[in-house]
């Protein structure tokens, strides 16, 4: 399969952290059915760290692989570190994506940011400046 | 198990076509335009191929057959010829379907930029155009009606004889893109009043890179490729005789065995349709009966087609999808959307296009694995979850009628 790298195919075939967290501290959902992809991220936060993260994704192979990789990259990290995750880092960790699939990685970054926004809103903790007024990208 | 179920994309080269190709490459590799013996022997092979093709579609005269580089070139040439030829008589209106192949739609768009007006007819929900809609769209200044014989994505077969009759009565040229139909459905250009028809070699087990344009005598073709006087001066370029001879052999084999082959393929298709019906919130797209013998196009709600396709590929099943993610444009299939299928359902579509080499065992394997992958991706789909909890509304009924 030359469209996707081996890493993308690995994360597509064996996605990490699939599922829901029933008592999640933050939930973020981005995308819509008309665009053909929706990502939903669940965060469990302990001591300002991402103690657990789960996702559910409706979308193509790269949407699933980028969700999976994004959860791997933030699991166990501090909230500040998670906030710094970029779509570019997700793409690099997957050894690249076809140009027309880059938007999947943007969706993954946005899903995590949306979940963090939800966490700050629910916990009452002060929202980091970079998340104030956060709006997911147009899919 | 490996199951090739993407025959609408391309078919494998048949043994008959391969043998012919190699025979020609070895023995008839001259230039048919050369006057020496080698050239003339090759010219005879080309003449024979033209006669074979004419016979397969009941063309009156072999000189009505023009060889091209494929279906797209034939489509381009047919449309450009009709439009530019008749524009001189003030006819600047064209009619087609909104579910045509891009070889038609993009050529129509090009003609629109040149000042032509195009009416795009939307088919009925079953993917079949209403002849009345086409008849009503015909005007005094209509130059051409171009309606595909059968749709490549969801298999709906169009009422070609009826459209041909209407066009003849109204004095309008009629072209049909028969790329998916050739060697799969009976074609009689005279009885069906077809003025121009396109075919492509690799869709019926011939080689790639060769196609056919039938143009009834009296129709003035405009060149798409300028140069030498090959193909009665209407298609320049040294003729690919081995490819053409192999294509003609494949077409003849397909047409000679059409009844038996297609009865078998139809039975496989219907077995697959029956086997998928118990998946809730999924549906067959396109008319179940007025349908290409090998086509099964199915939408599954709550999942996305590319992920299903990739996972089926891991199981050895090769098919295609109308999902946006499998296209370059990021738009879902213009065919499914164009016939009124909701965008969400178009994203979750798979196309299986079967052929004579598929077996019942393979069909049962496809049925098993489709159930498997749909369940897998629904279980991880937040969209499916929303459909289950009623947060979003279904666009497909729970079970088909």
Short mmCIF file of C-alpha atoms in Angstrom, two decimals:
data_model
loop_
_atom_site.label_atom_id
_atom_site.label_comp_id
_atom_site.label_asym_id
_atom_site.label_seq_id
_atom_site.Cartn_x
_atom_site.Cartn_y
_atom_site.Cartn_z
CA UNK A 1 0.00 0.00 0.00
CA UNK A 2 1.79 3.09 -1.16
CA UNK A 3 -0.86 5.68 -0.32
CA UNK A 4 -0.08 5.38 3.40
CA UNK A 5 3.15 4.74 5.31
CA UNK A 6 3.59 1.54 7.33
CA UNK A 7 3.05 3.55 10.50
CA UNK A 8 -0.27 4.93 9.29
CA UNK A 9 -1.39 1.43 8.33
CA UNK A 10 -0.25 0.07 11.71
CA UNK A 11 -2.29 2.69 13.59
CA UNK A 12 -5.23 2.13 11.26
CA UNK A 13 -5.16 -1.64 11.70
CA UNK A 14 -4.35 -1.58 15.43
CA UNK A 15 -5.58 1.77 16.69
CA UNK A 16 -4.41 2.61 20.21
CA UNK A 17 -6.71 3.98 22.91
CA UNK A 18 -10.03 3.35 21.18
CA UNK A 19 -13.07 3.71 23.37
CA UNK A 20 -14.76 6.06 25.81
CA UNK A 21 -13.97 7.20 29.35
CA UNK A 22 -17.25 7.15 31.26
CA UNK A 23 -16.16 9.69 33.90
CA UNK A 24 -14.03 11.79 31.55
CA UNK A 25 -12.81 15.16 32.79
CA UNK A 26 -12.87 16.62 29.30
CA UNK A 27 -14.57 15.60 26.03
CA UNK A 28 -13.94 17.18 22.66
CA UNK A 29 -15.71 16.48 19.39
CA UNK A 30 -14.87 18.00 16.01
CA UNK A 31 -15.98 17.40 12.41
CA UNK A 32 -19.39 16.43 11.05
CA UNK A 33 -21.04 13.65 9.04
CA UNK A 34 -21.36 15.79 5.90
CA UNK A 35 -17.59 16.16 5.71
CA UNK A 36 -17.15 12.48 6.36
CA UNK A 37 -15.15 12.66 9.56
CA UNK A 38 -15.86 13.13 13.25
CA UNK A 39 -13.35 12.72 16.05
CA UNK A 40 -14.29 12.51 19.70
CA UNK A 41 -11.62 12.59 22.42
CA UNK A 42 -12.04 11.74 26.11
CA UNK A 43 -9.50 12.91 28.70
CA UNK A 44 -8.91 11.80 32.27
CA UNK A 45 -6.75 14.36 34.07
CA UNK A 46 -4.82 13.71 37.28
CA UNK A 47 -2.31 16.14 38.80
CA UNK A 48 -2.33 18.25 35.65
CA UNK A 49 -1.37 15.24 33.56
CA UNK A 50 -3.29 13.29 30.92
CA UNK A 51 -3.74 10.14 33.00
CA UNK A 52 -5.83 8.50 30.30
CA UNK A 53 -7.14 9.33 26.86
CA UNK A 54 -9.57 7.49 24.59
CA UNK A 55 -11.02 8.27 21.21
CA UNK A 56 -13.76 7.32 18.81
CA UNK A 57 -13.47 8.33 15.17
CA UNK A 58 -15.75 8.21 12.16
CA UNK A 59 -13.59 8.69 9.11
CA UNK A 60 -11.08 7.36 6.66
CA UNK A 61 -7.92 5.41 7.36
CA UNK A 62 -5.82 8.48 8.04
CA UNK A 63 -8.50 9.97 10.33
CA UNK A 64 -8.32 6.83 12.45
CA UNK A 65 -4.52 6.68 12.35
CA UNK A 66 -4.06 10.35 13.26
CA UNK A 67 -6.52 10.03 16.17
CA UNK A 68 -4.65 7.00 17.42
CA UNK A 69 -1.23 8.64 17.10
CA UNK A 70 -2.43 11.87 18.71
CA UNK A 71 -3.67 9.98 21.78
CA UNK A 72 -0.31 8.19 22.03
CA UNK A 73 1.55 11.47 21.86
CA UNK A 74 -0.36 13.09 24.73
CA UNK A 75 -0.92 10.14 27.04
CA UNK A 76 0.97 10.69 30.30
CA UNK A 77 1.99 14.21 29.27
CA UNK A 78 1.28 17.36 31.27
CA UNK A 79 -1.64 19.53 30.19
CA UNK A 80 0.80 22.15 28.94
CA UNK A 81 2.64 19.57 26.88
CA UNK A 82 -0.63 18.24 25.46
CA UNK A 83 -1.60 21.76 24.52
CA UNK A 84 1.54 22.10 22.47
CA UNK A 85 0.75 19.10 20.29
CA UNK A 86 0.60 20.22 16.66
CA UNK A 87 -0.85 18.49 13.65
CA UNK A 88 2.66 18.61 12.20
CA UNK A 89 3.99 16.50 15.06
CA UNK A 90 1.26 13.93 14.45
CA UNK A 91 2.11 13.80 10.74
CA UNK A 92 5.82 13.40 11.51
CA UNK A 93 5.17 10.66 14.03
CA UNK A 94 3.27 8.79 11.31
CA UNK A 95 6.17 9.22 8.85
CA UNK A 96 4.00 11.50 6.73
CA UNK A 97 0.53 11.68 5.20
CA UNK A 98 -0.61 12.29 1.62
CA UNK A 99 -1.18 16.02 1.03
CA UNK A 100 -4.93 15.68 0.77
CA UNK A 101 -5.05 13.87 4.12
CA UNK A 102 -3.25 16.54 6.14
CA UNK A 103 -6.63 17.88 7.24
CA UNK A 104 -7.10 14.67 9.28
CA UNK A 105 -4.12 15.62 11.43
CA UNK A 106 -5.57 19.12 11.89
CA UNK A 107 -8.79 17.47 13.03
CA UNK A 108 -6.85 15.37 15.56
CA UNK A 109 -5.09 18.44 16.97
CA UNK A 110 -8.43 20.26 17.16
CA UNK A 111 -10.14 17.32 18.88
CA UNK A 112 -7.53 17.36 21.64
CA UNK A 113 -7.77 21.14 22.01
CA UNK A 114 -11.57 20.89 22.18
CA UNK A 115 -11.27 18.26 24.92
CA UNK A 116 -8.83 20.49 26.83
CA UNK A 117 -11.20 23.46 26.51
CA UNK A 118 -13.96 21.26 27.92
CA UNK A 119 -11.68 20.20 30.77
CA UNK A 120 -10.85 23.79 31.72
CA UNK A 121 -14.48 24.80 31.48
CA UNK A 122 -15.64 21.92 33.66
CA UNK A 123 -12.82 22.05 36.20
CA UNK A 124 -13.04 25.79 36.65
CA UNK A 125 -9.29 26.08 36.30
CA UNK A 126 -7.93 29.05 34.47
CA UNK A 127 -7.95 28.52 30.70
CA UNK A 128 -4.49 28.88 29.14
CA UNK A 129 -4.34 31.93 26.91
CA UNK A 130 -3.81 29.90 23.75
CA UNK A 131 -7.15 28.12 24.25
CA UNK A 132 -9.22 31.24 24.90
CA UNK A 133 -11.65 31.63 22.03
CA UNK A 134 -10.57 28.32 20.46
CA UNK A 135 -12.50 27.41 17.33
CA UNK A 136 -11.88 24.19 15.42
CA UNK A 137 -10.80 24.62 11.79
CA UNK A 138 -13.44 24.42 9.10
CA UNK A 139 -13.29 20.81 7.96
CA UNK B 1 -8.53 -15.52 -0.05
CA UNK B 2 -8.01 -12.88 -2.72
CA UNK B 3 -11.17 -11.51 -4.28
CA UNK B 4 -10.92 -9.01 -7.09
CA UNK B 5 -14.23 -7.15 -7.11
CA UNK B 6 -13.28 -3.94 -8.86
CA UNK B 7 -13.97 -4.85 -12.47
CA UNK B 8 -15.67 -1.53 -13.16
CA UNK B 9 -12.30 0.12 -12.51
CA UNK B 10 -10.50 -2.29 -14.78
CA UNK B 11 -10.59 -5.94 -15.79
CA UNK B 12 -7.69 -8.32 -16.15
CA UNK B 13 -6.47 -9.10 -19.66
CA UNK B 14 -8.18 -12.25 -20.95
CA UNK B 15 -6.12 -15.11 -22.35
CA UNK B 16 -7.72 -14.52 -25.75
CA UNK B 17 -6.74 -10.84 -25.70
CA UNK B 18 -3.28 -11.59 -24.38
CA UNK B 19 -2.65 -14.22 -27.05
CA UNK B 20 -3.80 -11.81 -29.74
CA UNK B 21 -1.67 -9.01 -28.33
CA UNK B 22 1.45 -11.14 -28.32
CA UNK B 23 0.69 -12.60 -31.74
CA UNK B 24 0.47 -9.07 -33.14
CA UNK B 25 3.51 -7.78 -31.28
CA UNK B 26 5.49 -10.69 -32.73
CA UNK B 27 4.06 -10.83 -36.22
CA UNK B 28 2.06 -7.72 -37.09
CA UNK B 29 4.07 -4.88 -35.73
CA UNK B 30 4.32 -2.88 -38.91
CA UNK B 31 2.81 0.52 -39.52
CA UNK B 32 -0.49 0.01 -41.32
CA UNK B 33 0.12 3.24 -43.22
CA UNK B 34 3.22 1.78 -44.87
CA UNK B 35 2.74 0.57 -48.39
CA UNK B 36 5.20 -2.30 -48.14
CA UNK B 37 4.21 -5.86 -47.27
CA UNK B 38 4.80 -5.62 -43.55
CA UNK B 39 2.64 -2.52 -43.35
CA UNK B 40 -0.11 -3.99 -45.45
CA UNK B 41 -0.22 -7.24 -43.48
CA UNK B 42 -0.70 -5.13 -40.38
CA UNK B 43 -3.39 -3.09 -42.16
CA UNK B 44 -5.31 -6.31 -42.71
CA UNK B 45 -5.26 -7.04 -38.99
CA UNK B 46 -6.57 -3.54 -38.32
CA UNK B 47 -9.33 -3.95 -40.93
CA UNK B 48 -10.33 -7.23 -39.35
CA UNK B 49 -10.49 -5.64 -35.89
CA UNK B 50 -12.71 -2.88 -37.26
CA UNK B 51 -15.06 -5.44 -38.78
CA UNK B 52 -15.21 -7.40 -35.52
CA UNK B 53 -16.08 -4.30 -33.50
CA UNK B 54 -18.69 -3.19 -36.03
CA UNK B 55 -20.28 -6.63 -35.82
CA UNK B 56 -20.41 -6.57 -32.02
CA UNK B 57 -22.55 -3.42 -31.94
CA UNK B 58 -24.31 -3.99 -35.28
CA UNK B 59 -22.81 -0.93 -36.97
CA UNK B 60 -23.85 -0.70 -40.61
CA UNK B 61 -20.34 -0.20 -41.87
CA UNK B 62 -16.90 -0.90 -40.35
CA UNK B 63 -15.79 2.58 -41.43
CA UNK B 64 -18.05 3.93 -38.70
CA UNK B 65 -15.58 2.58 -36.13
CA UNK B 66 -12.75 4.87 -35.01
CA UNK B 67 -10.02 3.64 -32.70
CA UNK B 68 -8.95 5.98 -29.91
CA UNK B 69 -6.73 5.87 -26.85
CA UNK B 70 -9.68 4.94 -24.64
CA UNK B 71 -13.17 5.79 -23.49
CA UNK B 72 -12.31 9.29 -22.34
CA UNK B 73 -10.93 10.30 -25.72
CA UNK B 74 -13.95 8.82 -27.46
CA UNK B 75 -16.29 10.76 -25.14
CA UNK B 76 -14.36 13.98 -25.69
CA UNK B 77 -14.37 13.59 -29.44
CA UNK B 78 -18.06 12.72 -29.64
CA UNK B 79 -19.16 15.74 -27.65
CA UNK B 80 -16.78 18.22 -29.23
CA UNK B 81 -17.71 17.00 -32.72
CA UNK B 82 -21.45 17.34 -32.16
CA UNK B 83 -21.14 20.71 -30.46
CA UNK B 84 -18.73 22.37 -32.85
CA UNK B 85 -20.36 20.87 -35.90
CA UNK B 86 -23.84 22.01 -35.03
CA UNK B 87 -22.90 25.36 -33.51
CA UNK B 88 -22.56 26.60 -37.10
CA UNK B 89 -26.27 25.89 -37.51
CA UNK B 90 -27.05 27.85 -34.37
CA UNK B 91 -27.49 24.78 -32.19
CA UNK B 92 -25.78 25.56 -28.92
CA UNK B 93 -27.67 23.45 -26.42
CA UNK B 94 -26.61 20.05 -25.04
CA UNK B 95 -28.35 17.60 -22.73
CA UNK B 96 -26.75 15.06 -20.44
CA UNK B 97 -27.18 13.46 -17.01
CA UNK B 98 -25.63 14.85 -13.84
CA UNK B 99 -24.34 11.33 -13.05
CA UNK B 100 -22.19 10.91 -16.17
CA UNK B 101 -18.52 10.04 -16.11
CA UNK B 102 -16.17 13.01 -15.76
CA UNK B 103 -15.01 12.47 -19.35
CA UNK B 104 -18.48 13.72 -20.28
CA UNK B 105 -19.06 16.23 -17.48
CA UNK B 106 -15.70 17.96 -17.81
CA UNK B 107 -16.06 18.19 -21.59
CA UNK B 108 -19.52 19.66 -21.09
CA UNK B 109 -18.06 22.19 -18.64
CA UNK B 110 -15.47 23.11 -21.25
CA UNK B 111 -18.20 23.63 -23.85
CA UNK B 112 -20.16 25.77 -21.39
CA UNK B 113 -17.11 28.04 -21.16
CA UNK B 114 -17.18 28.27 -24.96
CA UNK B 115 -20.76 29.55 -24.82
CA UNK B 116 -22.80 26.35 -25.06
CA UNK B 117 -25.71 25.80 -22.74
CA UNK B 118 -25.95 22.41 -21.02
CA UNK B 119 -28.99 20.90 -19.31
CA UNK B 120 -28.05 18.34 -16.66
CA UNK B 121 -30.89 15.90 -16.05
CA UNK B 122 -31.13 14.41 -12.59
CA UNK B 123 -32.16 10.74 -12.61
CA UNK B 124 -34.96 9.29 -10.55
CA UNK B 125 -34.07 8.04 -7.04
CA UNK B 126 -33.24 4.61 -8.52
CA UNK B 127 -30.53 6.21 -10.68
CA UNK B 128 -32.47 5.73 -13.92
CA UNK B 129 -33.33 8.83 -15.94
CA UNK B 130 -36.94 9.46 -16.91
CA UNK B 131 -37.17 9.59 -20.72
CA UNK B 132 -39.86 12.24 -20.37
CA UNK B 133 -37.39 14.54 -18.59
CA UNK B 134 -35.00 14.22 -21.51
CA UNK B 135 -37.75 14.71 -24.08
CA UNK B 136 -38.97 17.82 -22.28
CA UNK B 137 -35.47 19.27 -22.19
CA UNK B 138 -35.00 19.03 -25.97
CA UNK B 139 -35.28 22.43 -27.67
CA UNK B 140 -35.06 23.80 -31.19
CA UNK B 141 -31.39 24.55 -30.66
CA UNK B 142 -30.44 21.24 -29.02
CA UNK B 143 -27.40 19.77 -30.76
CA UNK B 144 -26.90 16.58 -28.78
CA UNK B 145 -28.20 14.31 -26.07
CA UNK B 146 -25.46 12.32 -24.33
CA UNK B 147 -26.66 9.69 -21.86
CA UNK B 148 -24.50 6.88 -20.52
CA UNK B 149 -25.61 3.33 -21.28
CA UNK B 150 -25.03 2.23 -17.69
CA UNK B 151 -23.56 4.00 -14.72
CA UNK B 152 -20.07 3.04 -13.61
CA UNK B 153 -20.64 3.63 -9.92
CA UNK B 154 -24.09 2.37 -9.04
CA UNK B 155 -24.84 0.35 -12.15
CA UNK B 156 -28.19 1.83 -13.19
CA UNK B 157 -28.95 1.03 -16.84
CA UNK B 158 -30.48 3.93 -18.73
CA UNK B 159 -33.43 3.58 -21.15
CA UNK B 160 -31.20 3.82 -24.21
CA UNK B 161 -33.62 2.54 -26.91
CA UNK B 162 -36.33 4.93 -25.67
CA UNK B 163 -33.96 7.89 -25.61
CA UNK B 164 -32.69 6.93 -29.06
CA UNK B 165 -36.26 6.90 -30.38
CA UNK B 166 -37.00 10.32 -28.90
CA UNK B 167 -33.80 11.80 -30.34
CA UNK B 168 -34.52 10.35 -33.76
CA UNK B 169 -38.04 11.75 -33.73
CA UNK B 170 -36.81 15.19 -32.68
CA UNK B 171 -33.84 15.16 -35.04
CA UNK B 172 -31.23 15.47 -32.28
CA UNK B 173 -27.93 13.61 -32.23
CA UNK B 174 -27.63 10.90 -29.60
CA UNK B 175 -24.35 9.81 -28.02
CA UNK B 176 -23.97 7.17 -25.35
CA UNK B 177 -20.95 6.42 -23.18
CA UNK B 178 -21.14 2.63 -23.23
CA UNK B 179 -17.83 2.05 -21.46
CA UNK B 180 -19.43 -0.04 -18.70
CA UNK B 181 -22.02 -1.69 -20.92
CA UNK B 182 -19.90 -3.03 -23.78
CA UNK B 183 -19.71 -6.84 -23.64
CA UNK B 184 -22.01 -6.75 -20.60
CA UNK B 185 -25.31 -5.69 -22.16
CA UNK B 186 -26.57 -6.15 -25.73
CA UNK B 187 -25.83 -3.13 -27.92
CA UNK B 188 -27.37 -2.55 -31.34
CA UNK B 189 -26.58 0.94 -32.56
CA UNK B 190 -29.04 0.73 -35.45
CA UNK B 191 -32.02 -0.65 -33.54
CA UNK B 192 -31.32 1.71 -30.63
CA UNK B 193 -30.87 4.78 -32.86
CA UNK B 194 -27.46 5.54 -31.42
CA UNK B 195 -25.49 8.07 -33.47
CA UNK B 196 -22.27 7.92 -31.48
CA UNK B 197 -21.02 5.47 -28.86
CA UNK B 198 -17.87 5.20 -26.74
CA UNK B 199 -16.14 2.06 -25.46
CA UNK B 200 -12.91 1.27 -23.65
CA UNK B 201 -10.85 -1.90 -24.16
CA UNK B 202 -9.80 -2.56 -20.59
CA UNK B 203 -13.35 -2.69 -19.24
CA UNK B 204 -14.01 -5.95 -21.08
CA UNK B 205 -10.71 -7.79 -20.62
CA UNK B 206 -8.87 -6.01 -23.42
CA UNK B 207 -5.71 -3.96 -22.92
CA UNK B 208 -5.56 -0.44 -21.48
CA UNK B 209 -4.84 2.52 -23.72
CA UNK B 210 -7.24 1.58 -26.49
CA UNK B 211 -10.85 2.57 -27.01
CA UNK B 212 -13.50 2.90 -29.66
CA UNK B 213 -15.70 5.68 -30.96
CA UNK B 214 -18.58 4.61 -33.15
CA UNK B 215 -19.89 7.49 -35.23
CA UNK B 216 -22.67 6.86 -37.71
CA UNK B 217 -21.82 7.73 -41.29
CA UNK B 218 -22.83 11.30 -41.99
CA UNK B 219 -21.57 12.61 -38.67
CA UNK B 220 -18.64 14.91 -39.12
CA UNK B 221 -16.02 14.27 -36.49
CA UNK B 222 -13.75 17.00 -35.22
CA UNK B 223 -10.18 15.93 -34.43
CA UNK B 224 -9.04 15.84 -30.85
CA UNK B 225 -5.56 14.83 -31.99
CA UNK B 226 -4.18 16.55 -35.08
CA UNK B 227 -1.53 15.09 -37.31
CA UNK B 228 -1.46 12.30 -39.85
CA UNK B 229 -4.43 10.93 -41.74
CA UNK B 230 -4.98 7.82 -39.66
CA UNK B 231 -8.55 6.72 -38.85
CA UNK B 232 -9.96 8.41 -41.96
CA UNK B 233 -8.19 11.59 -40.95
CA UNK B 234 -10.12 11.87 -37.72
CA UNK B 235 -7.58 10.57 -35.22
CA UNK B 236 -3.91 11.19 -35.85
CA UNK B 237 -1.11 9.05 -34.46
CA UNK B 238 0.44 5.76 -35.54
CA UNK B 239 -2.20 3.15 -34.93
CA UNK B 240 -1.74 0.79 -31.98
CA UNK B 241 -2.63 -2.30 -33.98
CA UNK B 242 -1.66 -4.95 -31.38
CA UNK B 243 -3.74 -3.21 -28.71
CA UNK B 244 -6.67 -2.73 -31.05
CA UNK B 245 -6.61 -6.33 -32.31
CA UNK B 246 -6.48 -7.59 -28.72
CA UNK B 247 -9.36 -5.28 -27.75
CA UNK B 248 -11.46 -6.49 -30.68
CA UNK B 249 -10.76 -10.11 -29.73
CA UNK B 250 -11.80 -9.42 -26.13
CA UNK B 251 -14.96 -7.62 -27.22
CA UNK B 252 -15.93 -10.46 -29.54
CA UNK B 253 -15.32 -13.06 -26.85
CA UNK B 254 -17.39 -11.04 -24.38
CA UNK B 255 -20.25 -10.51 -26.82
CA UNK B 256 -20.27 -14.13 -28.05
CA UNK B 257 -20.57 -15.40 -24.49
CA UNK B 258 -22.65 -12.57 -23.08
CA UNK B 259 -25.81 -14.50 -22.27
CA UNK B 260 -24.08 -17.26 -20.31
CA UNK B 261 -21.51 -15.01 -18.66
CA UNK B 262 -23.97 -12.39 -17.57
CA UNK B 263 -26.50 -14.90 -16.23
CA UNK B 264 -23.73 -16.21 -14.00
CA UNK B 265 -22.54 -12.75 -12.95
CA UNK B 266 -26.11 -11.61 -12.28
CA UNK B 267 -26.64 -14.58 -9.96
CA UNK B 268 -23.45 -13.69 -8.06
CA UNK B 269 -24.57 -10.06 -7.82
CA UNK B 270 -27.97 -11.04 -6.45
CA UNK B 271 -26.35 -13.43 -3.97
CA UNK B 272 -24.24 -10.55 -2.66
CA UNK B 273 -27.27 -8.23 -2.49
CA UNK B 274 -29.24 -10.83 -0.53
CA UNK B 275 -26.31 -11.39 1.81
CA UNK B 276 -25.91 -7.73 2.72
CA UNK B 277 -29.60 -6.98 3.28
CA UNK B 278 -29.54 -7.95 6.96
CA UNK B 279 -27.12 -5.16 7.88
CA UNK B 280 -29.35 -2.53 9.51
CA UNK B 281 -29.26 1.05 8.28
CA UNK B 282 -27.64 0.12 5.02
CA UNK B 283 -29.00 0.13 1.49
CA UNK B 284 -28.39 -0.86 -2.10
CA UNK B 285 -27.85 2.23 -4.26
CA UNK B 286 -29.34 2.14 -7.75
CA UNK B 287 -32.16 0.12 -9.28
CA UNK B 288 -32.05 -3.55 -8.22
CA UNK B 289 -33.17 -4.80 -11.65
CA UNK B 290 -32.24 -2.15 -14.24
CA UNK B 291 -28.67 -2.69 -13.22
CA UNK B 292 -25.34 -3.80 -14.63
CA UNK B 293 -24.99 -7.54 -14.11
CA UNK B 294 -21.93 -7.23 -11.87
CA UNK B 295 -22.59 -4.04 -9.91
CA UNK B 296 -23.36 -3.86 -6.20
CA UNK B 297 -23.16 -0.40 -4.64
CA UNK B 298 -24.03 -0.24 -0.97
CA UNK B 299 -24.20 2.52 1.65
CA UNK B 300 -23.61 1.82 5.32
CA UNK B 301 -24.66 4.51 7.74
CA UNK B 302 -22.29 5.67 10.46
CA UNK B 303 -19.09 4.49 8.81
CA UNK B 304 -16.79 5.90 6.18
CA UNK B 305 -16.07 4.04 2.96
CA UNK B 306 -12.31 4.37 2.79
CA UNK B 307 -11.77 2.70 6.14
CA UNK B 308 -14.04 -0.17 5.10
CA UNK B 309 -12.20 -0.46 1.78
CA UNK B 310 -8.75 -0.48 3.41
CA UNK B 311 -9.77 -3.12 5.91
CA UNK B 312 -11.38 -5.30 3.25
CA UNK B 313 -8.15 -4.99 1.30
CA UNK B 314 -6.33 -6.47 4.31
CA UNK B 315 -8.70 -9.42 3.99
CA UNK B 316 -7.78 -9.70 0.31
CA UNK B 317 -11.00 -8.15 -1.00
CA UNK B 318 -10.48 -5.41 -3.57
CA UNK B 319 -13.35 -3.00 -4.18
CA UNK B 320 -13.93 0.76 -4.39
CA UNK B 321 -15.84 3.47 -2.57
CA UNK B 322 -17.73 6.66 -3.33
CA UNK B 323 -16.44 8.24 -0.16
CA UNK B 324 -14.85 11.67 -0.33
CA UNK B 325 -11.69 10.26 1.18
CA UNK B 326 -11.10 8.01 -1.80
CA UNK B 327 -11.33 10.89 -4.24
CA UNK B 328 -8.80 13.55 -5.07
CA UNK B 329 -11.39 16.26 -4.64
CA UNK B 330 -12.52 15.44 -1.08
CA UNK B 331 -16.09 15.50 -2.34
CA UNK B 332 -18.17 12.35 -2.14
CA UNK B 333 -19.29 10.66 -5.35
CA UNK B 334 -21.08 13.10 -7.65
CA UNK B 335 -23.10 10.13 -8.90
CA UNK B 336 -24.55 9.10 -5.55
CA UNK B 337 -25.15 12.69 -4.48
CA UNK B 338 -26.47 13.54 -7.96
CA UNK B 339 -29.18 10.88 -7.75
CA UNK B 340 -30.28 12.14 -4.36
CA UNK B 341 -28.41 9.85 -1.94
CA UNK B 342 -27.67 11.86 1.24
CA UNK B 343 -24.04 12.97 1.48
CA UNK B 344 -23.62 11.03 4.75
CA UNK B 345 -24.69 7.83 2.99
CA UNK B 346 -22.42 8.54 0.01
CA UNK B 347 -19.44 8.76 2.39
CA UNK B 348 -20.23 5.28 3.66
CA UNK B 349 -20.50 3.56 0.29
CA UNK B 350 -18.72 0.58 -1.21
CA UNK B 351 -18.83 -0.66 -4.79
CA UNK B 352 -18.24 -4.27 -5.70
CA UNK B 353 -18.05 -4.92 -9.43
CA UNK B 354 -18.11 -8.63 -10.15
CA UNK B 355 -17.13 -10.65 -13.14
CA UNK B 356 -17.23 -14.16 -14.54
CA UNK B 357 -14.18 -15.29 -12.60
CA UNK B 358 -15.77 -14.56 -9.22
CA UNK B 359 -17.24 -17.55 -7.39
CA UNK B 360 -20.07 -18.14 -4.92
CA UNK B 361 -17.45 -18.94 -2.31
CA UNK B 362 -15.89 -15.50 -2.88
CA UNK B 363 -19.28 -13.81 -2.60
CA UNK B 364 -19.91 -15.52 0.73
CA UNK B 365 -16.47 -14.41 1.87
CA UNK B 366 -17.26 -10.80 0.89
CA UNK B 367 -20.58 -11.00 2.78
CA UNK B 368 -18.85 -12.31 5.91
CA UNK B 369 -16.07 -9.72 5.84
CA UNK B 370 -18.35 -6.78 5.08
CA UNK B 371 -20.41 -7.65 8.15
CA UNK B 372 -17.17 -7.82 10.09
CA UNK B 373 -15.73 -4.46 9.00
CA UNK B 374 -19.02 -2.56 9.23
CA UNK B 375 -19.43 -3.78 12.82
CA UNK B 376 -15.81 -2.95 13.62
CA UNK B 377 -15.95 0.63 12.34
CA UNK B 378 -19.42 1.29 13.69
CA UNK B 379 -18.18 0.27 17.14
CA UNK B 380 -15.55 3.01 17.01
CA UNK B 381 -17.69 5.65 15.27
CA UNK B 382 -19.01 8.57 17.33
CA UNK B 383 -21.43 9.19 14.46
CA UNK B 384 -22.90 5.69 14.78
CA UNK B 385 -23.16 6.21 18.53
CA UNK B 386 -25.13 9.42 17.92
CA UNK B 387 -27.43 7.58 15.52
CA UNK B 388 -28.00 4.87 18.13
CA UNK B 389 -28.77 7.32 20.91
CA UNK B 390 -30.97 9.48 18.71
CA UNK B 391 -28.67 12.49 18.92
CA UNK B 392 -28.52 12.46 15.12
CA UNK B 393 -31.15 11.24 12.70
CA UNK B 394 -30.85 8.24 10.40
CA UNK B 395 -30.95 8.94 6.67
CA UNK B 396 -31.32 5.26 5.74
CA UNK B 397 -34.21 3.00 6.79
CA UNK B 398 -33.42 0.19 9.25
CA UNK B 399 -34.08 -2.50 6.66
CA UNK B 400 -34.58 -2.42 2.90
CA UNK B 401 -37.96 -3.39 1.51
#
